[in-house]
Structures are given as structure tokens and as C-alpha cells.
Amino acid sequence: MSETIQTLLQENRTFPPSEAFKAQANANDAKIYETAAADPEGFWESWARQLDWFEPWHTVCDFKPPYAQWFVGGKINAAYNCIDRHANSTRSDKPAIIWEGEPGDSRTITYGEMLDEVSRLANALKSLGVGKGDRVSIYMPMVPELAFTMLACARIGAAHSVVFGGFSAESLEERTNDAQCKVIVTADGGWRRGHIVPLKATVDEAMDLGCPSVTNILVLKRSGQEGEITNGLPTPKYNEGSWVEGRDIWWHDIVPQQSTDCPCESMDSEDLLFILYTSGSTGKPKGITHTTGGYLTGTFATSKLVFDLKDNDIHFCTADCGWVTGHSYVVYGPMANGATVLMYEGAPDAPDKDRFWRIVEKHKATILYTAPTAIRAFMKWGIQYPDGCDMSSLRLLGSVGEPINPEAWMWYHEVIGKGRCPVVDTWWQTETGSIMISALPGITPTKPGSATQPFPGISVSVYSESGSSVEVTGPDQLHKATGGFLVLTKPWPSMTRGIFNDPARFQKTYWSRFENAYFAGDGVKLDEDGYLWLLGRVDDIMLVAGHNISTMEVESALVDHPSVAEAAVIGKTHEVKGQAIAAFVILRHGHENHPTLVDELKKHVAHKIGALARPDDIFISAELPKTRSGKIMRRLLRDVAEGRALGDTTTLADPNVVSALKDKYESSES
Ligand code: ATP
Ligand code: MG
């Protein structure tokens, strides 16, 4: 087996920050990298000091792999830092949340109002017996009350476990039991693509499956009963679920009358802030834990530097709070900075495919943070949608969730950012808590498709299979282009404190492959300028005739072809080569399959990256199997291509997609 991952794709375009952006940026001096590398603990401490602590720490970091403690002995409250310190000062009347519901209803909540709302809710939770050390499941639509609930839990010292509102009753039941939650906070329903997602009915189903730790269900009225009017639209028919007296409580029956006086619990820096189950792209979700002081320090610092967050920004992160991105860059990071966040409830194509752009235009968003899967969908839909909107308020664009292929990066930069806005591709994970690799927009010249540099204070290495390493220490170093395993070699404040109730799995998944280093599970290449290029998950990397080839690079080459909107590439068992490359391709709007297309695409890949990467099979498809967070599940495509029964599909957005794909694939083969 070859030692390193072959890296094939070449991308030479560079985009240095403009002088104008640089001049106003929160970080514009490259010395920050040297300073942080010389004393990472001191660097992080300087950020922790910008938060409000009730008591100081005595030790910055205590690292006994695989566990680290940060700001040991310090006392802090996350809600205090995200609300009170702004509400009690000059930001009392500043909007904390600008929210838009899918039916078009809209609300603005100031920091002063949020303090009252969150305090009342915190008192209501206390009245249900929730206190310090308890856990609460949150199963809600993207409404302001979702953020209030997270912060109300933080206020009283209960850990939250947000379960994405698109997950099934089984998923909710499994996560609620694993975390032993006392209360589930939900809503009657939420809006998605013109329909109502019946949240309360799904909670009822989960309760029927059995959640013995749950004593109460707190229900926000969002959708209303059938026929009720929301923003001029009657609520359509949906399954409202049933009401269990004593157990189920309407939010409006107990929250509004509570006192707005609810002092923040003084939490230990290392007390649990939340549990979040990973999105499950690779298997059964893991209950990732995060504690208070370190997590808040990491999200606070990265928000300020990566998004260049300022007091007059309108920060639009399109992620749902069911994912870590919503935790770190809708709620904790921006709010610790006292920023204004723009929150949207529904789908990007409801009522039409220009919804995001209409929202940007209407609320004058300055920062947009979204995922490559969304960007590729926008490309597929066509530029007439963004071009019909005034998006001149935008000044910075971000990407997260998957490697962004250069074609999508360029489209984002040109069509959405009009070439004006720096694009930050941010690599991180639920486990890392905050951004680990990204450009700093006032310092780093960007390259389309590269996440560029480790964040200051973060130590990234590229390891070969045998564990020999290439250290990535700064932008000026010269390195030989090479691919390998992405490893973090020093602790950082927002790192996970483990998998809830499963220390063995934690050790095995992240800390057993290399000694005393965190193995992220992703492949990465380092170019001669010291830039990092994420290659996708190591499990997805193919072994073709003795060469490790990244699925991501072949996908990028396919998407580079004008007729391709999206591609998923897998290695399919092959008698001679070990694995052969198979691709599933979705065409762009207005492009049809034709008899020579498949051949044309194979040639295109061979031309772009070499004959070694030429796919054996290309299958034109209408859809690809994706997780609820929009990531392609390649393991299921391997099942399809190899004619196996499909593996676990519970975290898929739509399990029908993969079964239909399997049928079509099998009939095309015979
Ligand atoms: P599970 O761990 O349960 O399989 P998951 O890894 O999809 O699910 P997340 O923590 O949401 O759950 O995703 C983190 C992963 O997403 C990273 O390990 C990486 O594979 C991918 N990723 C995130 N951001 C980027 C990025 N900017 N570039 C490349 N890959 C990214
Ligand atoms: Mg993962």
C-alpha cells in the first residue's frame, strides 16, 4: 500500500485580501501567527480574558491526553457572556437576533429583550425541576426561542442536547435516552418548504418508544392548529400529536408570567455546556461533549477573527442549530461578541430559489456563512436567482461542512461576492468546537478550494500512515506537496471533552491511531506554499492500482465540467486494480444527458488530473444520498455500486433517494 495519498489536482489561482479590507480588518498583521505559535497558551489566555469571568482561573491548560482542561478553576457563565454583558451596557437596544420565518413573518429581538426572554424561560425550566447538572433535549424549528432555550439552559447550568428538527422519533428517542434528558423543549410544528414539520407529534412518538428520564415536554406554539393564520397563510393539515395532561405544557402557559430576575449560575470552566450528536456521515452518531470556558473562548476568538465580526455586522449563518455550526456561529460565537445574527427558519427554495438572496437583500446581511452543498445547489439552479437581488451589503463569505471544490468556490466568489468579498473556507468538526483551519480575511491570500492555514494557536500536522509528520507552522514555510492524515498535535480550548458516556469509543476513534495526537479522520494535502487542501474523509479515499486517490479531487474535476452540478465518487471493488473509480453525477439546470457525455466526462477527468484518476463508470443521476446536514454519504453509494444491501440509512435526509438510485443503477447494469 502506498504511504501517502496521491494528490493530483492543481489549482493556481490566488486572491490576496484587498487593501481596503485589510485596512479595516480585526486581524491584519501576520505576526499574530508567530506570536500564537511561540506561546499558544498565552494566546488563548488573551482571548479568555476578553470574556467576563466570575472568578479567575489558576491554570491555563492541563492536558492529559486524550483529555484537556482549560482555564482550570475559573468560574463563568455562557449566557452571561452572550447576553447580560451586552444588555447591561451599550448594546441593550441593539438587535441580537433578526429572524425570518419561512411564511415571511419576521421579528427583531434586542439584547435587552433577550435578557428578559431568556430569564423568564430559565425560571420556567427551573419550575419544571431543571437545575444545574441536568440535561434538556431541544427539538425545535429555527425560531428565536431555540436560541433562547439553549441560553436558558446555560443560564441555570443545565446542558442542552439539540436534536435537529428533521430527525425521526427514533433518533430523538435514542439521543434523549443516551443523554438522560429531564425535559424536551419543542414546538407544535415548524415550517419547511411550505409544509409543517410535526415536531410535537414526533416527540409523542419518541415518548411512546420510551424516554423514561423525561418528566415534561414544553411546547412552543409556532405553527398553530389547522386553519390558524400565520402571516396571512392558513396552517395546513398536519399531525398535531396528542396532549398528555400533566406531562405536556404550553410555553405560553408558563413562560410569560415568570420573573425576569434569574441570576446566572456560576459554572466551573469545565462544567458541561452541551452535548451534540455528530451528523452521522460515517456511522452511528457520537454524543460530543463541550464544556463552558474553553468552548466559549474558541468560538468567541474565531468569530471575531475569521468572520472579522464588527458591531455593525449582520451575520447570516444559514446552519440550523441542530448542527454544531448553528451552536458555534449562530449562537455562542457571535453572541459572545455582541453581534447581530440573522436567523432563518425554512428552506432555501421556499417559496422560490432566491429565498436566501431575498433575505440578504431585505435585512442587509454583511456576512454569509453556508455550505458547499448549498452553493452547488445554487449553481445548479442558475444565476438568475442571485442576480435578481441587491446583495451589495455583503462583505465576507464563508463555507463549511465539506471540501469546497474550486468551481463552487469561484462561483461563490464571483456570483455572490461579485469579486469583492473574501471567501473563508473553514475546516472544523463537532469535536473541535470551533474553526481550526481557515484564512484570516485581512491577512491570508486565498486559493479556491483550500482552507489555507491553521487558525493562530492551532497546531496541525500531516501524518503519513506510519506516523511521520510534516509540521504546518506558518504561511511562510515551504513544503513539498504531499497528502496524508490531518492531525492536531496540541490541545485547544474548544476541543471536545469526550463522547458522553463512552470514553472507550473516544479513545479509539480519535486518539489511538497516532500517539498523543488528535486524529480528525480527514485526509489533507499540503502544497508548496504551506496551504492545506482537505481531501475528505480517510474512509472515503480510494486505493486504485496501488495509489491512494482522494474522492474529493475526482469530484472537483467532474464539477469543473460545464454540464456537471454535483458529483460523488467512490472506489468500487475491482479484481485487478483493487478499486476502480465510479462516479455518480448530477447535471446542471438546462443540461441533458446525451450518448457521448459519459465519455466526455471521463476524458475531462483524465485531462484535468491524469489518466490514473479516469473513472471506470459514470452514472448520471437525479439525486444523491445526503445526510440531514447535506453531506453526501459515500458509504451508501459503495453499497449501491457493489450490489450490497444498503447499510444504516437513519441519518439520511430522504432514504427514498438511495433506494430509488439503487433500483435505477441495477436496471442500468443489466
Ligand atoms: P460523523 O462524525 O458522525 O460521521 P460528520 O463528520 O459529518 O459526522 P460534523 O462534525 O458535522 O459531522 O462534520 C465534520 C466533518 O465535515 C469534518 O471531519 C470534515 O470531513 C467535513 N468538513 C467540515 N468542514 C470542512 C471544510 N471546510 N473542508 C473540508 N471538509 C470539511
Ligand atoms: Mg465526523
XYZ file of C-alpha atoms and ligand atoms in Angstrom:
702
model
C 0.000 0.000 0.000
C 1.351 3.428 -0.870
C 2.359 5.525 2.106
C 0.725 8.805 1.226
C -2.378 9.955 -0.532
C -1.708 10.882 -4.152
C -2.559 14.455 -4.778
C -3.437 15.177 -8.310
C -5.457 18.288 -8.726
C -3.625 21.547 -9.409
C -5.162 24.900 -8.622
C -3.035 28.007 -9.028
C -5.374 30.977 -8.672
C -4.736 33.212 -5.650
C -6.772 36.044 -4.179
C -4.925 38.330 -1.786
C -7.029 40.496 0.557
C -7.840 43.922 -0.892
C -6.081 46.920 0.679
C -9.465 48.281 1.725
C -10.464 45.085 3.508
C -7.074 44.744 5.119
C -7.136 48.300 6.457
C -10.330 47.703 8.435
C -9.801 44.039 9.405
C -9.788 42.822 13.009
C -6.597 40.925 12.171
C -4.263 42.378 9.560
C -0.822 41.639 10.900
C 0.643 38.230 10.042
C 2.712 38.390 13.243
C -0.338 37.004 15.034
C 0.727 33.561 13.749
C 4.216 33.801 15.186
C 3.031 35.220 18.487
C 0.455 32.462 18.900
C 2.872 29.705 17.834
C 5.501 30.912 20.291
C 3.064 30.753 23.208
C -0.280 29.111 22.361
C -1.457 29.088 25.972
C -0.706 32.779 26.314
C -2.521 33.429 23.045
C -5.665 31.638 24.211
C -5.452 33.232 27.605
C -5.526 36.666 25.951
C -8.873 35.695 24.371
C -10.291 34.183 27.541
C -9.542 37.472 29.305
C -11.911 39.240 26.933
C -14.798 37.230 28.374
C -16.443 38.058 31.716
C -15.464 35.620 34.473
C -16.918 35.435 37.974
C -13.644 34.035 39.272
C -10.263 33.783 37.531
C -8.561 30.522 36.571
C -5.394 29.326 38.242
C -4.062 27.119 35.403
C -4.468 27.854 31.692
C -4.304 24.310 30.423
C -3.942 20.894 31.953
C -3.523 18.281 29.220
C -3.508 14.577 29.928
C -4.241 13.021 26.548
C -6.933 12.438 25.451
C -8.438 14.931 27.879
C -7.624 18.590 28.351
C -8.930 21.112 30.844
C -8.769 24.819 30.129
C -8.867 27.840 32.401
C -8.895 25.476 35.334
C -10.539 26.864 38.461
C -12.243 29.700 36.559
C -15.964 30.388 37.077
C -18.044 31.641 34.202
C -21.500 31.534 32.653
C -22.005 31.309 28.890
C -25.412 33.048 28.890
C -23.960 35.893 30.911
C -21.290 36.378 28.272
C -23.727 36.088 25.367
C -26.479 38.301 26.803
C -26.086 40.077 30.132
C -22.818 41.791 29.468
C -24.280 43.338 26.313
C -27.763 44.032 27.701
C -26.294 45.717 30.754
C -24.175 48.055 28.689
C -24.352 49.977 25.457
C -25.860 47.128 23.445
C -29.165 46.933 25.317
C -31.159 48.231 22.315
C -29.019 46.541 19.707
C -30.680 43.701 17.778
C -29.310 40.345 18.916
C -31.476 38.350 16.523
C -33.178 39.353 13.311
C -35.370 36.433 12.441
C -37.380 35.493 9.414
C -39.904 32.663 9.373
C -40.477 30.700 6.217
C -44.005 32.131 5.679
C -42.392 35.587 5.671
C -43.089 36.635 9.263
C -40.216 38.476 10.872
C -39.074 39.564 14.345
C -36.216 41.534 15.817
C -35.093 40.862 19.376
C -32.690 43.228 21.117
C -30.111 42.139 23.684
C -32.244 43.836 26.367
C -35.323 41.884 25.306
C -33.362 38.678 25.029
C -32.203 39.047 28.617
C -35.827 39.156 29.754
C -36.985 36.328 27.497
C -34.156 34.017 28.469
C -34.503 34.799 32.181
C -38.244 34.038 32.135
C -37.672 30.812 30.274
C -34.860 29.851 32.648
C -37.227 30.361 35.587
C -39.873 28.285 33.810
C -37.391 25.448 33.321
C -36.489 25.675 36.991
C -40.182 25.400 37.853
C -40.168 22.096 35.946
C -37.352 20.866 38.140
C -34.453 21.502 35.779
C -31.290 22.625 37.511
C -27.544 22.622 37.444
C -26.141 19.372 36.111
C -29.354 18.252 34.351
C -29.793 17.734 30.627
C -32.502 19.068 28.319
C -33.392 17.875 24.797
C -34.246 20.634 22.352
C -36.254 19.634 19.285
C -37.346 22.869 17.688
C -37.617 24.753 14.419
C -35.153 27.590 13.714
C -37.056 30.213 15.684
C -35.578 32.689 18.201
C -36.912 30.526 21.028
C -34.458 27.814 20.017
C -31.573 30.154 20.828
C -33.382 31.319 23.979
C -33.705 27.711 25.133
C -30.027 26.957 24.601
C -29.098 30.074 26.548
C -31.698 29.485 29.275
C -30.164 26.060 29.881
C -26.711 27.625 30.014
C -28.017 30.255 32.424
C -29.146 27.704 35.002
C -26.305 25.259 34.424
C -28.243 22.549 32.590
C -26.608 21.075 29.486
C -28.593 21.128 26.267
C -28.731 18.483 23.591
C -30.181 19.961 20.431
C -31.633 17.369 18.084
C -32.198 18.626 14.547
C -35.940 19.078 13.903
C -35.771 16.918 10.781
C -34.711 13.813 12.693
C -37.099 10.951 13.309
C -38.745 9.854 16.548
C -36.198 7.003 16.812
C -33.293 9.444 16.555
C -34.813 11.738 19.164
C -35.542 8.837 21.479
C -32.018 7.439 21.128
C -30.353 10.798 21.819
C -32.717 11.715 24.665
C -32.048 8.421 26.406
C -28.325 8.496 25.831
C -28.158 11.943 27.444
C -30.826 11.109 30.062
C -32.692 14.369 29.489
C -35.249 15.569 32.019
C -37.295 17.801 29.744
C -37.830 18.053 25.987
C -38.435 21.540 24.652
C -40.249 21.511 21.319
C -42.847 23.349 19.226
C -46.166 22.242 17.779
C -44.596 22.447 14.334
C -42.152 24.364 12.176
C -42.332 25.481 8.560
C -40.319 23.749 5.885
C -40.892 24.195 2.150
C -44.488 25.293 2.630
C -45.348 22.342 4.869
C -45.484 21.904 8.594
C -42.961 19.629 10.226
C -44.985 17.997 13.009
C -42.490 18.298 15.846
C -44.792 17.691 18.800
C -46.284 14.603 17.132
C -42.760 13.237 16.665
C -41.930 13.916 20.303
C -45.063 11.974 21.226
C -43.826 9.067 19.114
C -40.422 9.224 20.791
C -42.153 9.187 24.177
C -44.145 6.136 23.093
C -40.895 4.424 22.166
C -39.811 5.162 25.723
C -37.917 8.088 27.239
C -38.253 7.309 30.950
C -35.973 10.143 32.073
C -38.320 12.788 30.616
C -40.848 14.278 33.022
C -42.155 17.219 30.987
C -42.488 18.466 27.442
C -42.513 22.210 26.981
C -44.268 23.161 23.745
C -43.923 26.450 21.928
C -46.831 27.377 19.712
C -45.297 28.087 16.330
C -47.392 26.599 13.548
C -50.771 26.829 15.216
C -53.672 24.446 14.735
C -55.031 23.598 11.311
C -56.630 26.629 9.699
C -54.969 29.195 12.038
C -53.315 32.049 10.170
C -49.546 32.709 10.218
C -48.516 35.793 8.278
C -51.590 35.562 6.093
C -51.210 31.826 5.440
C -53.589 29.287 6.935
C -51.871 26.445 8.749
C -52.206 23.361 6.554
C -53.320 19.982 7.810
C -50.678 18.123 9.789
C -50.416 15.638 12.593
C -50.658 17.705 15.777
C -49.977 14.789 18.069
C -51.873 14.305 21.285
C -51.742 16.154 24.546
C -50.845 14.372 27.764
C -52.119 16.422 30.702
C -49.527 16.975 33.395
C -46.662 15.971 31.118
C -47.179 18.444 28.273
C -47.104 22.166 28.947
C -47.636 25.063 26.568
C -44.844 27.589 26.627
C -47.362 30.454 26.710
C -48.975 28.959 29.815
C -45.889 29.092 31.995
C -43.156 31.289 30.496
C -44.618 34.823 30.122
C -45.647 35.134 33.766
C -42.213 34.234 35.145
C -39.978 36.806 36.745
C -37.273 38.357 34.578
C -34.947 38.007 37.503
C -32.849 34.876 37.140
C -29.244 35.148 38.231
C -26.708 33.205 36.177
C -25.304 30.070 37.811
C -21.619 30.342 38.461
C -20.274 27.452 36.405
C -16.889 25.877 36.550
C -14.937 26.470 33.365
C -15.012 22.685 32.868
C -18.736 22.180 33.559
C -20.689 20.638 30.696
C -22.283 23.271 28.428
C -23.822 20.915 25.894
C -23.871 17.528 24.228
C -24.293 17.398 20.471
C -24.605 14.230 18.462
C -22.480 14.314 15.271
C -24.250 14.286 11.953
C -23.597 10.592 11.374
C -21.982 10.718 7.923
C -19.725 7.831 8.827
C -21.830 5.748 11.188
C -23.700 5.893 14.480
C -23.707 9.455 15.883
C -21.433 10.228 18.826
C -22.540 12.364 21.797
C -19.844 15.008 21.623
C -19.431 16.987 24.844
C -18.323 20.597 25.232
C -17.579 22.480 28.413
C -18.016 26.143 29.203
C -14.896 28.319 29.403
C -12.800 26.779 26.645
C -15.653 26.383 24.171
C -16.709 29.984 24.640
C -13.133 31.219 24.240
C -12.680 29.304 20.968
C -15.970 30.380 19.403
C -15.510 33.974 20.562
C -11.998 34.301 19.099
C -12.717 32.565 15.793
C -15.928 34.588 15.231
C -14.029 37.796 15.706
C -11.061 36.914 13.507
C -12.371 34.562 10.815
C -15.619 36.464 10.183
C -13.984 39.775 11.013
C -17.056 40.395 13.150
C -17.820 44.054 13.932
C -20.549 45.794 15.880
C -22.401 46.860 12.727
C -22.356 43.448 11.039
C -25.451 41.400 10.253
C -24.155 37.852 10.482
C -26.147 35.331 8.442
C -25.115 31.775 9.188
C -27.551 29.503 7.364
C -26.890 26.421 9.517
C -29.613 25.030 11.737
C -28.869 24.982 15.477
C -29.231 21.205 15.181
C -25.641 21.213 13.885
C -22.502 22.416 15.566
C -22.251 25.311 13.110
C -25.520 26.661 14.485
C -24.223 26.302 18.052
C -20.894 27.992 17.457
C -21.693 30.540 14.739
C -25.368 31.379 15.194
C -25.453 31.427 18.986
C -22.314 31.284 21.121
C -19.555 32.853 18.996
C -21.426 35.819 17.516
C -23.402 36.499 20.686
C -20.312 36.383 22.899
C -19.165 39.185 20.578
C -22.461 41.083 20.946
C -23.149 40.777 17.226
C -26.456 40.808 15.361
C -27.321 37.419 13.941
C -29.756 36.803 11.133
C -31.707 33.608 11.585
C -33.963 31.952 9.004
C -36.447 29.192 9.673
C -37.031 27.490 6.358
C -35.727 26.074 3.089
C -33.569 27.993 0.578
C -36.064 27.316 -2.214
C -39.268 28.361 -0.466
C -41.284 29.942 -1.918
C -38.676 30.255 -4.681
C -34.998 29.525 -5.283
C -33.960 33.091 -4.493
C -35.011 32.997 -0.840
C -31.518 33.377 0.675
C -30.773 36.297 -1.642
C -34.066 37.987 -0.785
C -33.188 37.621 2.892
C -29.713 39.088 2.342
C -31.267 41.997 0.439
C -34.075 42.659 2.905
C -32.024 42.506 6.091
C -28.781 43.806 4.581
C -26.683 40.860 5.693
C -22.961 41.652 5.683
C -21.589 38.153 6.329
C -22.901 34.940 4.786
C -21.776 31.533 6.078
C -23.138 28.490 4.265
C -22.187 25.015 2.982
C -20.767 23.752 -0.338
C -23.812 21.516 -0.807
C -25.990 24.651 -0.796
C -23.600 26.504 -3.098
C -23.675 23.638 -5.604
C -27.489 23.650 -5.474
C -27.475 27.406 -6.201
C -25.138 26.804 -9.153
C -27.470 24.132 -10.443
C -30.484 26.464 -10.149
C -28.783 29.232 -12.136
C -27.536 32.798 -11.648
C -30.863 34.429 -12.455
C -31.832 33.963 -8.785
C -28.962 35.814 -7.092
C -28.716 38.279 -9.969
C -32.225 39.489 -9.291
C -31.310 40.701 -5.795
C -29.252 43.550 -4.422
C -26.587 41.931 -2.282
C -24.222 44.876 -2.084
C -24.409 44.739 1.725
C -22.308 41.535 1.752
C -18.648 41.944 2.673
C -17.487 38.438 3.605
C -18.436 34.892 2.603
C -17.774 31.669 4.467
C -18.040 27.958 3.682
C -18.179 24.912 5.951
C -19.199 21.260 6.068
C -17.361 19.641 3.184
C -14.406 20.374 0.979
C -15.453 23.152 -1.386
C -14.405 22.347 -4.920
C -12.643 25.175 -6.765
C -15.519 25.587 -9.243
C -18.025 26.182 -6.450
C -15.575 28.482 -4.653
C -15.179 30.608 -7.811
C -18.917 30.756 -8.360
C -19.472 31.861 -4.753
C -16.728 34.465 -5.062
C -17.903 35.876 -8.390
C -21.672 35.462 -8.461
C -22.473 36.053 -4.788
C -19.484 38.127 -3.687
C -19.081 39.963 -7.031
C -15.344 39.504 -6.578
C -15.432 41.979 -3.656
C -15.839 39.695 -0.674
C -13.110 37.488 0.742
C -14.140 33.818 0.899
C -13.137 31.909 4.019
C -13.304 28.128 3.723
C -13.388 26.909 7.310
C -12.452 23.377 8.328
C -13.596 22.116 11.700
C -15.804 19.463 13.293
C -18.394 18.958 16.001
C -15.477 17.602 18.033
C -13.252 20.659 17.576
C -15.996 23.063 18.706
C -14.677 25.986 16.703
C -12.858 26.680 13.436
C -9.419 25.055 13.223
C -8.298 25.843 9.674
C -9.263 28.951 7.749
C -7.923 32.051 6.117
C -7.853 35.223 8.208
C -9.566 37.502 5.699
C -7.354 40.557 6.260
C -4.108 38.560 6.110
C -4.268 35.353 4.116
C -4.298 35.262 0.316
C -6.892 32.616 -0.523
C -6.787 29.837 -3.110
C -10.076 28.398 -4.403
C -10.626 25.043 -2.719
C -8.029 25.413 0.020
C -8.915 26.037 3.655
C -5.443 27.672 3.759
C -3.856 27.892 7.243
C -4.383 26.646 10.777
C -6.009 29.288 12.984
C -3.411 31.013 15.211
C -2.641 28.823 18.216
C -3.746 25.627 16.435
C -1.096 23.034 15.592
C -1.863 20.976 12.526
C 0.321 18.208 11.149
C 0.015 16.000 8.119
C 0.933 12.447 9.113
C 1.760 9.579 6.832
C 0.352 6.184 7.646
C 3.392 5.297 9.700
C 3.034 8.482 11.710
C 5.909 10.529 10.298
C 4.829 14.109 10.109
C 5.119 17.380 8.300
C 4.500 20.215 10.700
C 2.413 23.128 9.455
C 3.586 26.102 11.407
C 3.008 29.149 9.301
C 2.308 30.723 5.967
C 5.935 31.372 5.063
C 7.231 27.852 5.204
C 7.990 25.890 2.093
C 6.735 22.349 1.935
C 6.751 19.556 -0.544
C 3.294 18.811 -1.903
C 2.141 15.731 -0.048
C -1.029 14.152 1.197
C -1.737 12.381 4.458
C -3.810 12.334 7.624
C -4.931 15.534 9.285
C -3.790 15.558 12.889
C -3.954 18.187 15.638
C -0.903 17.946 17.834
C -1.581 20.414 20.648
C -4.700 20.865 22.783
C -7.001 23.839 22.108
C -9.658 25.381 24.362
C -12.794 24.322 22.470
C -11.766 20.697 21.959
C -14.367 18.134 22.955
C -14.061 16.677 26.442
C -15.081 13.280 25.068
C -18.043 11.218 23.950
C -20.834 11.303 26.515
C -20.726 8.048 28.496
C -18.343 6.373 26.058
C -14.683 7.031 26.904
C -13.547 3.873 25.117
C -15.040 4.956 21.810
C -13.481 8.393 22.261
C -10.017 6.944 22.791
C -10.377 4.518 19.914
C -11.869 6.911 17.333
C -9.567 9.872 17.784
C -6.568 9.031 19.914
C -5.458 5.514 19.062
C -4.124 5.914 15.523
C -1.263 8.237 16.488
C 0.318 8.731 19.851
C -0.761 11.827 21.801
C -2.281 13.435 18.749
C -5.887 14.005 17.754
C -6.711 12.179 14.522
C -9.535 14.043 12.802
C -10.437 11.278 10.325
C -9.861 13.512 7.299
C -7.205 13.402 4.594
C -5.334 16.559 3.687
C -2.642 17.710 1.327
C -0.068 20.363 1.919
C 1.102 22.376 -1.076
C 4.452 24.060 -1.613
C 3.159 27.300 -0.061
C 2.171 25.504 3.126
C -1.542 25.629 2.246
C -3.888 22.890 3.399
C -6.316 21.212 0.993
C -8.899 18.973 2.620
C -9.385 15.722 0.748
C -12.445 14.351 2.528
C -12.668 11.537 4.997
C -9.879 8.996 5.063
C -12.529 6.253 4.841
C -13.632 7.714 1.514
C -10.167 7.738 -0.025
C -9.740 5.162 -2.808
C -6.923 2.724 -3.424
C -6.586 2.402 -7.192
C -3.790 0.223 -8.556
C -1.654 0.910 -5.511
C -2.367 4.640 -5.354
C -4.416 6.345 -2.667
C -6.615 8.790 -4.540
C -8.936 11.286 -2.968
C -12.599 11.047 -3.984
C -12.828 14.783 -3.491
C -10.292 15.619 -6.179
C -12.045 13.481 -8.772
C -15.342 15.094 -7.785
C -13.809 18.532 -8.212
C -12.578 17.641 -11.676
C -16.066 16.444 -12.631
C -17.768 19.557 -11.266
C -15.314 21.598 -13.305
C -17.107 20.341 -16.448
C -19.783 22.837 -17.577
C -22.615 20.301 -17.558
C -21.972 18.921 -14.061
C -23.646 20.378 -10.976
C -22.608 17.797 -8.415
C -20.627 14.572 -8.282
C -19.990 11.819 -5.771
C -17.073 9.500 -6.343
C -16.355 6.152 -4.738
C -13.928 3.280 -5.077
C -15.643 0.119 -6.291
C -14.017 -3.276 -5.771
C -12.069 -4.302 -8.857
C -10.325 -7.647 -9.445
C -7.191 -6.187 -10.935
C -6.847 -2.650 -9.612
C -8.157 -3.258 -6.104
C -10.580 -0.435 -6.555
C -11.937 1.231 -9.660
C -13.339 4.732 -9.678
C -17.104 5.059 -10.012
C -18.888 8.400 -10.159
C -22.480 9.487 -9.633
C -23.165 12.758 -11.392
C -25.989 15.315 -11.285
C -26.281 17.628 -14.298
C -26.713 21.384 -14.160
C -30.017 23.026 -14.950
C -30.513 23.103 -18.746
C -28.024 20.292 -19.475
C -29.246 16.930 -20.748
C -27.611 13.538 -20.808
C -26.517 12.546 -24.338
C -24.806 9.458 -25.778
C -21.252 10.835 -25.656
C -21.500 12.706 -22.349
C -20.164 9.931 -20.135
C -17.143 9.526 -22.347
C -16.617 13.264 -22.423
C -16.664 13.394 -18.624
C -14.145 10.552 -18.319
C -11.836 12.371 -20.708
C -12.319 15.604 -18.794
C -11.169 13.990 -15.548
C -8.191 12.355 -17.240
C -7.264 15.696 -18.764
C -7.668 17.648 -15.512
C -5.843 15.320 -13.171
C -4.309 12.424 -15.082
C -5.179 9.042 -16.518
C -4.816 7.401 -13.110
C -7.992 9.114 -11.964
C -10.122 8.348 -15.013
C -13.418 6.884 -13.746
C -14.382 3.412 -14.977
C -18.092 4.067 -14.512
C -20.129 7.235 -14.549
C -23.782 7.100 -13.660
C -25.988 10.138 -14.354
C -28.434 10.553 -11.519
C -31.131 12.998 -10.445
C -30.197 12.965 -6.767
C -27.533 11.796 -4.310
C -27.982 10.333 -0.827
C -27.238 13.048 1.723
C -27.316 13.381 5.470
C -29.710 15.844 7.043
C -26.857 18.327 7.105
C -26.381 17.944 3.362
C -23.281 15.744 3.196
C -23.027 13.018 0.601
C -22.991 9.556 2.180
C -20.435 7.746 0.085
C -20.615 4.512 2.045
C -24.160 4.019 0.727
C -23.042 4.678 -2.828
C -20.409 1.967 -2.339
C -23.221 -0.367 -1.292
C -25.118 0.569 -4.459
C -22.127 0.149 -6.770
C -21.125 -3.161 -5.236
C -24.668 -4.557 -5.266
C -24.897 -4.951 -1.480
C -27.889 -4.415 0.771
C -27.889 -0.790 1.944
C -26.265 -0.045 5.307
C -27.718 2.208 8.021
C -29.816 4.946 6.416
C -31.314 6.543 9.547
C -29.361 9.795 9.300
C -30.272 10.334 5.643
C -32.379 13.337 4.685
C -34.509 11.148 2.419
C -33.952 7.365 2.485
C -36.049 7.034 -0.711
C -33.338 8.723 -2.735
C -30.844 5.947 -2.206
C -33.280 3.076 -2.721
C -34.518 4.645 -5.987
C -30.920 5.187 -7.036
C -30.119 1.560 -6.281
C -33.019 0.341 -8.446
C -32.015 2.555 -11.356
C -28.371 1.621 -11.030
C -29.155 -2.082 -11.014
C -31.518 -1.869 -14.002
C -28.921 0.149 -15.964
C -26.330 -2.552 -15.340
C -28.410 -5.476 -16.520
P -19.883 11.775 11.837
O -18.630 12.192 12.544
O -20.973 11.385 12.752
O -19.638 10.808 10.728
P -19.711 14.323 10.425
O -18.246 14.135 10.492
O -20.330 14.602 9.089
O -20.481 13.092 11.087
P -19.561 17.018 11.525
O -18.815 17.133 12.785
O -20.746 17.893 11.335
O -20.113 15.529 11.396
O -18.630 17.290 10.282
C -17.229 17.422 10.363
C -16.614 16.926 9.081
O -17.072 17.713 7.964
C -15.116 17.061 9.008
O -14.459 15.981 9.641
C -14.868 17.081 7.504
O -14.886 15.780 6.965
C -16.045 17.853 6.990
N -15.727 19.297 6.837
C -16.205 20.313 7.569
N -15.766 21.499 7.105
C -14.962 21.240 6.060
C -14.188 22.049 5.161
N -14.181 23.370 5.223
N -13.454 21.403 4.230
C -13.469 20.059 4.138
N -14.178 19.252 4.935
C -14.930 19.825 5.889
Mg -17.043 13.377 11.939
